[in-house]
PDB file of C-alpha atoms in Angstrom:
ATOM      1  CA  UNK A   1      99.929  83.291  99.660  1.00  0.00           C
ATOM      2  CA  UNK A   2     101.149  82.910  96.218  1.00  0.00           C
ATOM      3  CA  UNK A   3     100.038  84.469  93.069  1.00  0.00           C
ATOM      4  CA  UNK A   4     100.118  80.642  91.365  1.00  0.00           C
ATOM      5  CA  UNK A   5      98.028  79.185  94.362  1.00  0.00           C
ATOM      6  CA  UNK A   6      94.985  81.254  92.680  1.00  0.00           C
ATOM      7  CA  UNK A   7      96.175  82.055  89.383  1.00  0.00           C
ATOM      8  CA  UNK A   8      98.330  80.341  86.035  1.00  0.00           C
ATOM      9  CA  UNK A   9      99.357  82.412  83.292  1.00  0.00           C
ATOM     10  CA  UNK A  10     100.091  82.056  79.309  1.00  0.00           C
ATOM     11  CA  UNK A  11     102.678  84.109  77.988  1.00  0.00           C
ATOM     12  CA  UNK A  12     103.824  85.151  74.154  1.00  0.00           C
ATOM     13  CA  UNK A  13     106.682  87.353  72.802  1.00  0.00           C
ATOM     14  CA  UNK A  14     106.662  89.511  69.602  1.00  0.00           C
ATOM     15  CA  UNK A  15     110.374  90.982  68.931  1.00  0.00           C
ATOM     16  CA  UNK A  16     111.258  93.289  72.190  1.00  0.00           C
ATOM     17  CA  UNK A  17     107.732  92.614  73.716  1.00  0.00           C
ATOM     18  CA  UNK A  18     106.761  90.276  76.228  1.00  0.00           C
ATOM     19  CA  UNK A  19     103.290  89.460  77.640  1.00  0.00           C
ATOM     20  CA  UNK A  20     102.053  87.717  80.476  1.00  0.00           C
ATOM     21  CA  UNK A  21      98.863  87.080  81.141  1.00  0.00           C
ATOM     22  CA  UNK A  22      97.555  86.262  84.474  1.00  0.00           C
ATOM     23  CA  UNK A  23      94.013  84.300  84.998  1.00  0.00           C
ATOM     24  CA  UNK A  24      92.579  82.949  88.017  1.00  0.00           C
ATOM     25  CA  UNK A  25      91.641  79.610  88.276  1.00  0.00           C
ATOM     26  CA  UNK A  26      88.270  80.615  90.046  1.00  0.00           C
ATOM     27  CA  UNK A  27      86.431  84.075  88.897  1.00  0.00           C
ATOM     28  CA  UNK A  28      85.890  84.710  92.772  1.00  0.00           C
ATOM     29  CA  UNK A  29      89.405  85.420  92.965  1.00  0.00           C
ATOM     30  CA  UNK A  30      89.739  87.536  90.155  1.00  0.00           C
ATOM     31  CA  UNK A  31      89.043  90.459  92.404  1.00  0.00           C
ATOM     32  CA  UNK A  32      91.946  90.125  94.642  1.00  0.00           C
ATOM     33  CA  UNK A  33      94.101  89.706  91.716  1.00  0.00           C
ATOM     34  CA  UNK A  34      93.318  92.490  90.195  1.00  0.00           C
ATOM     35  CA  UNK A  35      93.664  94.311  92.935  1.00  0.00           C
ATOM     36  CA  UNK A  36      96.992  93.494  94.151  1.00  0.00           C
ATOM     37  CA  UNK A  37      98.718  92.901  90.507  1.00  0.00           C
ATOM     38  CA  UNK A  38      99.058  96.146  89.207  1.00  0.00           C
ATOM     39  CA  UNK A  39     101.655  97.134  86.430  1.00  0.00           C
ATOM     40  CA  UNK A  40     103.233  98.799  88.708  1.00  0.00           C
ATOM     41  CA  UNK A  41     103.908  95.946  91.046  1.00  0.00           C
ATOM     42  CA  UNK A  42     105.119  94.175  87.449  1.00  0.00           C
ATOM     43  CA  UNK A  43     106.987  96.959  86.190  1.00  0.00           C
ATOM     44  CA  UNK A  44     109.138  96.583  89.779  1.00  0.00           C
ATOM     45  CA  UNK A  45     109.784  93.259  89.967  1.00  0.00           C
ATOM     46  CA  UNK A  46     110.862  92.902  86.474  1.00  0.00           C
ATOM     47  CA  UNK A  47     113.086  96.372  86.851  1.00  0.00           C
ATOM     48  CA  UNK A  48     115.913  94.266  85.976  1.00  0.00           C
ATOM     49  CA  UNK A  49     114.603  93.240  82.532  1.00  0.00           C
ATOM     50  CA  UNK A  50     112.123  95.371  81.505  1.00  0.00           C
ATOM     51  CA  UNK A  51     113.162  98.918  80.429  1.00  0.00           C
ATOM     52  CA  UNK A  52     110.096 100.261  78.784  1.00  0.00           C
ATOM     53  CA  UNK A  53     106.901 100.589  79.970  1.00  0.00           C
ATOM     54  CA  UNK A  54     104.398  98.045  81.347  1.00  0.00           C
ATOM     55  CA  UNK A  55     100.672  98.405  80.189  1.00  0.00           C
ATOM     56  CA  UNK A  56      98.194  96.344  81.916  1.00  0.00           C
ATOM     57  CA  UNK A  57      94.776  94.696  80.033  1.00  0.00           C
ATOM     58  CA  UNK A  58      91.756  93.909  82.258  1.00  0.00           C
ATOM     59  CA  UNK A  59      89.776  91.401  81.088  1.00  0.00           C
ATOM     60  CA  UNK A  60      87.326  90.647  83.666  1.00  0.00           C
ATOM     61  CA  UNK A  61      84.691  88.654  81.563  1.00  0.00           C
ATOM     62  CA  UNK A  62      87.491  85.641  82.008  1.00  0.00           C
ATOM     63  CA  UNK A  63      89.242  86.215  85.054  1.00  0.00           C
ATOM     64  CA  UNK A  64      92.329  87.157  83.451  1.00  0.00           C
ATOM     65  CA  UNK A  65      94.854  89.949  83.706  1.00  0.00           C
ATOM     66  CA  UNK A  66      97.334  90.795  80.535  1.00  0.00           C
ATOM     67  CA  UNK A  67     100.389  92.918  81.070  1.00  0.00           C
ATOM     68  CA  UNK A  68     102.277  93.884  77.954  1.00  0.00           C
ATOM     69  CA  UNK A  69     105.909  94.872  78.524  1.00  0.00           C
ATOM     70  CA  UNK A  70     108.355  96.564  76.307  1.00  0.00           C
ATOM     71  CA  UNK A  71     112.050  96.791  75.835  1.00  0.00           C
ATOM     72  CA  UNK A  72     111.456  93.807  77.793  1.00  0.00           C
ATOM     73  CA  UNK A  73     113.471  90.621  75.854  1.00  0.00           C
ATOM     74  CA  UNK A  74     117.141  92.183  75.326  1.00  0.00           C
ATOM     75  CA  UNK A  75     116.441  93.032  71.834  1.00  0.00           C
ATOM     76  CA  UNK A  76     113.808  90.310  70.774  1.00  0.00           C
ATOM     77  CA  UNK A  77     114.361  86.715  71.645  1.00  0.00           C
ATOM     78  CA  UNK A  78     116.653  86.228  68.536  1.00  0.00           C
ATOM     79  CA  UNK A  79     118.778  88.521  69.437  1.00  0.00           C
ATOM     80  CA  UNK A  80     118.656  88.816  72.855  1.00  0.00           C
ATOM     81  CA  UNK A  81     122.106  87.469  75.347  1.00  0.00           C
ATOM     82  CA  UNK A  82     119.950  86.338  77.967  1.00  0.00           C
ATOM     83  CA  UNK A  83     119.345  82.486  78.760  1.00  0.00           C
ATOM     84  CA  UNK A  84     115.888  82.267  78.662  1.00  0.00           C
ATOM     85  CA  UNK A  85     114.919  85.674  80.094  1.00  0.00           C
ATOM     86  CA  UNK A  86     111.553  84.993  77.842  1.00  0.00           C
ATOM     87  CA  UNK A  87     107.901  84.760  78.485  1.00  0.00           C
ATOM     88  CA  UNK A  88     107.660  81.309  80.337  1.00  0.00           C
ATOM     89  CA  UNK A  89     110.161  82.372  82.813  1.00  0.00           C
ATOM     90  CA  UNK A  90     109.174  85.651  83.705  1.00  0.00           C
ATOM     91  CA  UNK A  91     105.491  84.336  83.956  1.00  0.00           C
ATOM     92  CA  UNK A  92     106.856  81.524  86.747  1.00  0.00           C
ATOM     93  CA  UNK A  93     108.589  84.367  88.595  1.00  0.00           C
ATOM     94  CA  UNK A  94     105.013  86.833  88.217  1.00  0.00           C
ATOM     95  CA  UNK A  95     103.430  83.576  89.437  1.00  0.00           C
ATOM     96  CA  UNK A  96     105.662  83.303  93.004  1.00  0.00           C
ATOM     97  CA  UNK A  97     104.029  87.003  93.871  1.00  0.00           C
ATOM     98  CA  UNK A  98     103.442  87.201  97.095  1.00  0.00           C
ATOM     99  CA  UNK A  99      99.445  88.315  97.489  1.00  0.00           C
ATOM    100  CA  UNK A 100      99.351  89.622 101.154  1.00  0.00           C
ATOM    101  CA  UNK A 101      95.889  89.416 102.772  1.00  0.00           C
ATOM    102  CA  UNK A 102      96.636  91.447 105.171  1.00  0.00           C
ATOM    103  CA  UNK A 103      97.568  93.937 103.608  1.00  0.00           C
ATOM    104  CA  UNK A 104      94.712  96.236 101.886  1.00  0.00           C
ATOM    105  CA  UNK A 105      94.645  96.376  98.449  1.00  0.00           C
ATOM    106  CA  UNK A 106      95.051  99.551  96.740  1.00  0.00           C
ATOM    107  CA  UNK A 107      91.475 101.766  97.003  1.00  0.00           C
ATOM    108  CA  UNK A 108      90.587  99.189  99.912  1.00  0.00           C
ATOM    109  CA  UNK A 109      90.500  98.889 103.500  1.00  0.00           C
ATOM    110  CA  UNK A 110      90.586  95.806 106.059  1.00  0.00           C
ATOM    111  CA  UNK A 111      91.227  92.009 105.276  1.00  0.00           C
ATOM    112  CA  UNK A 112      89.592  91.182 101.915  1.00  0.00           C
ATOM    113  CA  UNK A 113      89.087  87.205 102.891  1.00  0.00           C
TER     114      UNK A 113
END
């Protein structure tokens, strides 16, 4: 499945630093997000963008995930060369994740459906 078929995000940008956050649409599946969305998993499909590091913000109280990534917008979006390399479009490509039930989560073992 998709990351967007259980989750949406909001995004915002601050010079060089993009953030993304990720919340589920229902809090049951806020486990399996946060299990399988590490910033790790960000930090490598963005490798092409983002050149600093990616911290990730658990906020379990509303679902939601927030990963913080710098040296991430060319610059800062006024300065940056990139068409639209910003926060809305990196959140729609975080979004097409693939989340693989069969595959444990890290810390985990066996299907977690």
């Amino acid at each position: 499945m998709k990351l967007r078929d259980i989750a949406h995000s909001r995004t915002g940008d601050k010079g060089d630093i993009s953030n993304i956050s990720v919340i589920a649409f229902d809090e049951a599946d806020y486990p399996l997000i946060e299990a399988h969305v590490t910033a790790e998993r960000v930090k490598a499909l963005f490798h092409e963008v983002v050149h600093g590091e990616v911290v990730r913000y658990a906020i379990p109280s509303i679902g939601a995930l927030n990963f913080v990534m710098r040296q991430a917008l060319g610059g800062g979006v006024t300065r940056s060369l990139a068409l639209d390399a910003h926060g809305k479009c990196l959140a729609s490509a975080l979004l097409d994740l693939d989340i693989d039930l069969d595959v444990p989560a890290p810390g985990r073992s066996g299907r977690l459906d």
